[in-house]
């Protein structure tokens, strides 16, 4: 395999493995940001618990998704891609942090690309 392709795969794998883990863990500490600010007031009002509790649940999901990317890269990359699209759509529908939504859509495309790179790799290995 081309060494540049392998380099890109590794960079994307560790980016989409480690960043969700770090962001997920930060949902418990709010060192990077106050994550509950990204929840719209309307959505927060529908929650049966505090927005901070919701963000902790999100954090657990993100940590699991990151670990999945590191261990089962193709599946994990699809999960992270879908998760990022979900976040982006939520932000777009509430029309808040639209800049973050656009960034998340770009990251979703990159995570999807990682999954496709691993899919192609598995196809080649079977032939």
Coordinates of N, CA and C in Angstrom, one line a residue:
X1 N 0.8 -1.2 0.0 CA 0.0 0.0 0.0 C 0.9 1.2 0.0
X2 N 0.4 2.2 -0.7 CA 1.1 3.5 -0.8 C 1.4 4.1 0.6
X3 N 2.6 4.5 0.9 CA 2.9 5.0 2.3 C 2.1 6.2 2.6
X4 N 1.8 7.1 1.6 CA 1.0 8.3 1.9 C -0.4 7.9 2.3
X5 N -1.0 6.9 1.7 CA -2.3 6.5 2.0 C -2.3 5.9 3.4
X6 N -1.3 5.1 3.8 CA -1.2 4.6 5.1 C -1.1 5.7 6.1
X7 N -0.3 6.7 5.8 CA -0.1 7.9 6.7 C -1.4 8.6 7.0
X8 N -2.2 8.8 5.9 CA -3.5 9.5 6.0 C -4.4 8.6 6.8
X9 N -4.5 7.3 6.6 CA -5.3 6.4 7.4 C -5.0 6.5 8.9
X10 N -3.7 6.5 9.2 CA -3.3 6.6 10.6 C -3.6 7.9 11.2
X11 N -3.4 9.0 10.5 CA -3.7 10.3 11.0 C -5.2 10.4 11.3
X12 N -6.0 10.0 10.4 CA -7.5 10.1 10.6 C -7.9 9.1 11.7
X13 N -7.3 7.9 11.7 CA -7.7 7.0 12.8 C -7.5 7.5 14.2
X14 N -6.3 8.1 14.4 CA -6.0 8.6 15.7 C -6.7 9.9 16.0
X15 N -7.0 10.7 15.0 CA -7.7 11.9 15.2 C -9.1 11.6 15.6
X16 N -9.8 10.7 14.9 CA -11.2 10.4 15.2 C -11.3 9.3 16.3
X17 N -10.2 8.8 16.7 CA -10.2 8.0 17.9 C -10.0 8.8 19.2
X18 N -9.0 9.7 19.2 CA -8.6 10.4 20.4 C -9.5 11.6 20.6
X19 N -9.8 12.4 19.6 CA -10.6 13.6 19.8 C -12.0 13.3 20.4
X20 N -12.7 12.3 20.0 CA -14.0 12.0 20.7 C -13.8 11.6 22.1
X21 N -12.7 10.9 22.4 CA -12.4 10.5 23.8 C -12.1 11.7 24.6
X22 N -11.3 12.6 24.1 CA -11.0 13.8 24.9 C -12.2 14.7 25.1
X23 N -13.0 14.9 24.0 CA -14.2 15.7 24.1 C -15.2 15.0 25.0
X24 N -15.3 13.7 25.0 CA -16.2 13.0 25.8 C -15.9 13.1 27.3
X25 N -14.6 12.9 27.6 CA -14.2 13.1 29.0 C -14.3 14.5 29.5
X26 N -14.2 15.5 28.6 CA -14.3 16.9 29.0 C -15.8 17.2 29.3
X27 N -16.7 16.4 28.9 CA -18.1 16.6 29.2 C -18.3 16.5 30.8
X28 N -17.4 15.9 31.4 CA -17.4 15.7 32.9 C -16.7 16.8 33.6
X29 N -15.8 17.5 32.9 CA -15.0 18.5 33.6 C -15.2 19.9 33.1
X30 N -15.7 20.1 31.9 CA -15.9 21.4 31.2 C -14.6 22.2 31.3
X31 N -13.5 21.6 31.1 CA -12.2 22.4 31.0 C -12.1 23.1 29.6
X32 N -12.4 22.4 28.6 CA -12.3 23.0 27.2 C -13.4 24.0 27.0
X33 N -14.6 23.8 27.5 CA -15.7 24.7 27.3 C -16.9 24.3 28.2
X34 N -17.9 25.1 28.3 CA -19.1 24.7 29.0 C -20.0 24.1 28.0
X35 N -20.0 22.7 27.9 CA -20.7 22.0 26.8 C -22.2 22.2 26.8
X36 N -22.8 22.5 28.0 CA -24.2 22.6 28.0 C -24.7 23.9 27.2
X37 N -23.8 24.8 26.9 CA -24.2 26.0 26.1 C -24.6 25.6 24.7
X38 N -24.2 24.4 24.3 CA -24.6 24.0 22.9 C -26.0 23.4 22.8
X39 N -26.7 23.2 24.0 CA -28.0 22.7 24.0 C -29.0 23.9 23.9
X40 N -29.9 23.8 22.9 CA -30.8 24.9 22.7 C -31.8 24.9 23.9
X41 N -32.3 26.1 24.2 CA -33.3 26.2 25.3 C -34.5 25.3 25.2
X42 N -35.0 25.2 23.9 CA -36.1 24.3 23.7 C -35.8 22.9 23.9
X43 N -34.7 22.4 23.5 CA -34.3 21.0 23.8 C -34.1 20.8 25.3
X44 N -33.4 21.7 25.9 CA -33.1 21.6 27.3 C -34.4 21.5 28.1
X45 N -35.4 22.2 27.7 CA -36.7 22.2 28.4 C -37.4 20.9 28.2
X46 N -37.1 20.1 27.2 CA -37.7 18.8 27.0 C -37.0 17.7 27.8
X47 N -35.8 17.9 28.3 CA -35.0 16.9 29.0 C -35.6 16.6 30.3
X48 N -35.6 15.4 30.7 CA -36.1 15.0 32.0 C -35.1 15.2 33.2
X49 N -33.9 15.8 32.8 CA -32.9 16.0 33.7 C -32.1 17.2 33.3
X50 N -31.1 17.6 34.1 CA -30.3 18.8 33.8 C -29.5 18.7 32.5
X51 N -29.3 19.8 31.8 CA -28.4 19.7 30.6 C -27.0 19.1 30.9
X52 N -26.5 19.4 32.1 CA -25.2 18.8 32.4 C -25.2 17.3 32.4
X53 N -26.3 16.8 32.9 CA -26.4 15.3 33.0 C -26.5 14.8 31.5
X54 N -27.3 15.4 30.7 CA -27.4 15.0 29.3 C -26.0 15.0 28.6
X55 N -25.2 16.1 28.9 CA -23.9 16.2 28.3 C -23.0 15.1 28.8
X56 N -23.1 14.6 30.0 CA -22.3 13.5 30.5 C -22.7 12.2 29.8
X57 N -24.0 12.0 29.5 CA -24.4 10.9 28.7 C -23.8 11.0 27.3
X58 N -23.8 12.2 26.7 CA -23.2 12.4 25.4 C -21.7 12.0 25.5
X59 N -21.1 12.4 26.6 CA -19.6 12.2 26.8 C -19.3 10.7 26.8
X60 N -20.1 9.9 27.5 CA -19.9 8.5 27.5 C -20.0 7.9 26.1
X61 N -21.0 8.4 25.4 CA -21.2 7.9 24.0 C -20.0 8.3 23.1
X62 N -19.5 9.5 23.3 CA -18.3 9.9 22.5 C -17.0 9.1 22.9
X63 N -16.9 8.8 24.2 CA -15.7 8.0 24.5 C -15.8 6.6 23.9
X64 N -17.0 6.0 23.9 CA -17.2 4.7 23.3 C -17.0 4.8 21.8
X65 N -17.4 5.8 21.2 CA -17.2 6.0 19.7 C -15.7 6.1 19.4
X66 N -15.0 6.9 20.2 CA -13.6 7.0 20.0 C -12.8 5.7 20.2
X67 N -13.2 4.9 21.2 CA -12.6 3.6 21.4 C -12.9 2.7 20.2
X68 N -14.1 2.8 19.8 CA -14.5 2.0 18.6 C -13.7 2.3 17.4
X69 N -13.4 3.6 17.1 CA -12.5 4.0 16.0 C -11.2 3.3 16.2
X70 N -10.6 3.4 17.4 CA -9.3 2.8 17.6 C -9.2 1.3 17.5
X71 N -10.3 0.6 17.8 CA -10.3 -0.9 17.8 C -11.0 -1.5 16.6
X72 N -12.1 -0.9 16.1 CA -12.8 -1.4 14.9 C -13.0 -0.2 14.0
X73 N -11.9 0.2 13.4 CA -11.9 1.5 12.7 C -13.0 1.8 11.7
X74 N -13.3 0.8 10.9 CA -14.3 1.1 9.8 C -15.7 1.3 10.5
X75 N -16.1 0.5 11.4 CA -17.4 0.7 12.1 C -17.4 1.9 12.9
X76 N -16.3 2.1 13.6 CA -16.2 3.3 14.5 C -16.2 4.6 13.7
X77 N -15.6 4.6 12.5 CA -15.6 5.8 11.7 C -17.0 6.1 11.2
X78 N -17.8 5.1 10.8 CA -19.1 5.3 10.4 C -20.0 5.9 11.6
X79 N -19.8 5.3 12.8 CA -20.5 5.8 13.9 C -20.2 7.3 14.2
X80 N -18.9 7.6 14.2 CA -18.5 9.0 14.5 C -19.0 9.9 13.4
X81 N -19.0 9.5 12.1 CA -19.5 10.3 11.0 C -21.0 10.6 11.3
X82 N -21.8 9.6 11.6 CA -23.2 9.7 11.8 C -23.4 10.6 13.1
X83 N -22.7 10.4 14.1 CA -22.8 11.2 15.3 C -22.5 12.7 15.0
X84 N -21.5 13.0 14.2 CA -21.2 14.4 13.9 C -22.3 15.0 13.0
X85 N -22.9 14.2 12.1 CA -24.0 14.8 11.3 C -25.2 15.1 12.2
X86 N -25.4 14.2 13.2 CA -26.5 14.4 14.1 C -26.3 15.7 14.9
X87 N -25.1 15.9 15.4 CA -24.8 17.1 16.1 C -25.0 18.3 15.2
X88 N -24.5 18.3 14.0 CA -24.6 19.4 13.1 C -26.1 19.7 12.8
X89 N -26.9 18.7 12.6 CA -28.3 18.9 12.3 C -29.0 19.6 13.5
X90 N -28.7 19.1 14.7 CA -29.3 19.7 15.9 C -28.9 21.2 16.0
X91 N -27.7 21.5 15.7 CA -27.3 22.9 15.7 C -27.9 23.8 14.6
X92 N -28.0 23.2 13.4 CA -28.7 23.9 12.3 C -30.1 24.1 12.6
X93 N -30.8 23.1 13.1 CA -32.3 23.2 13.4 C -32.6 24.3 14.5
X94 N -31.6 24.4 15.4 CA -31.8 25.4 16.4 C -31.3 26.8 16.0
X95 N -30.6 26.8 14.9 CA -29.9 27.9 14.3 C -29.0 28.6 15.3
X96 N -28.3 27.8 16.0 CA -27.3 28.3 17.0 C -25.9 27.6 16.7
X97 N -24.9 28.3 16.8 CA -23.5 27.8 16.5 C -23.5 27.1 15.1
X98 N -24.0 27.8 14.2 CA -24.0 27.3 12.8 C -22.6 27.1 12.3
X99 N -21.6 27.9 12.7 CA -20.2 27.7 12.4 C -19.7 26.4 12.9
X100 N -20.1 26.0 14.0 CA -19.7 24.7 14.6 C -20.4 23.6 13.8
X101 N -21.6 23.8 13.4 CA -22.4 22.8 12.6 C -21.6 22.5 11.3
X102 N -21.2 23.6 10.6 CA -20.5 23.4 9.4 C -19.2 22.7 9.6
X103 N -18.5 23.0 10.6 CA -17.2 22.3 11.0 C -17.5 20.9 11.2
X104 N -18.6 20.5 12.0 CA -18.9 19.2 12.3 C -19.3 18.4 11.0
X105 N -19.9 19.0 10.0 CA -20.2 18.4 8.8 C -18.9 18.0 8.0
X106 N -18.0 18.9 8.0 CA -16.7 18.7 7.4 C -16.0 17.5 8.1
X107 N -16.0 17.5 9.4 CA -15.4 16.4 10.1 C -16.1 15.1 9.9
X108 N -17.5 15.1 9.7 CA -18.2 13.9 9.4 C -17.8 13.4 8.0
X109 N -17.5 14.2 7.1 CA -17.1 13.8 5.8 C -15.7 13.1 5.9
X110 N -14.8 13.7 6.7 CA -13.5 13.1 6.9 C -13.6 11.7 7.6
X111 N -14.5 11.6 8.6 CA -14.7 10.3 9.3 C -15.3 9.3 8.3
X112 N -16.2 9.7 7.5 CA -16.8 8.8 6.5 C -15.7 8.4 5.5
X113 N -14.8 9.3 5.1 CA -13.7 9.0 4.2 C -12.7 7.9 4.9
X114 N -12.5 8.1 6.2 CA -11.7 7.1 6.9 C -12.4 5.7 6.8
X115 N -13.7 5.6 7.0 CA -14.4 4.4 6.9 C -14.2 3.8 5.5
X116 N -14.3 4.6 4.5 CA -14.2 4.1 3.1 C -12.8 3.6 2.8
X117 N -11.8 4.3 3.4 CA -10.4 3.8 3.2 C -10.2 2.4 3.8
X118 N -10.8 2.2 5.0 CA -10.7 0.9 5.6 C -11.5 -0.1 4.9
X119 N -12.7 0.3 4.3 CA -13.5 -0.6 3.5 C -12.7 -1.1 2.3
X120 N -12.1 -0.1 1.6 CA -11.3 -0.5 0.4 C -10.1 -1.4 0.8
X121 N -9.5 -1.2 2.0 CA -8.4 -2.0 2.4 C -8.9 -3.4 2.7
X122 N -10.1 -3.6 3.2 CA -10.6 -5.0 3.5 C -11.0 -5.7 2.2
X123 N -11.5 -4.9 1.2 CA -11.8 -5.5 -0.1 C -10.5 -6.0 -0.8
X124 N -9.5 -5.2 -0.8 CA -8.2 -5.6 -1.4 C -7.6 -6.9 -0.7
X125 N -7.8 -6.9 0.7 CA -7.2 -8.1 1.4 C -8.0 -9.4 1.1
X126 N -9.3 -9.3 0.7 CA -10.1 -10.4 0.4 C -9.7 -11.0 -1.0
X127 N -9.2 -10.1 -1.9 CA -8.9 -10.6 -3.3 C -7.6 -11.2 -3.4

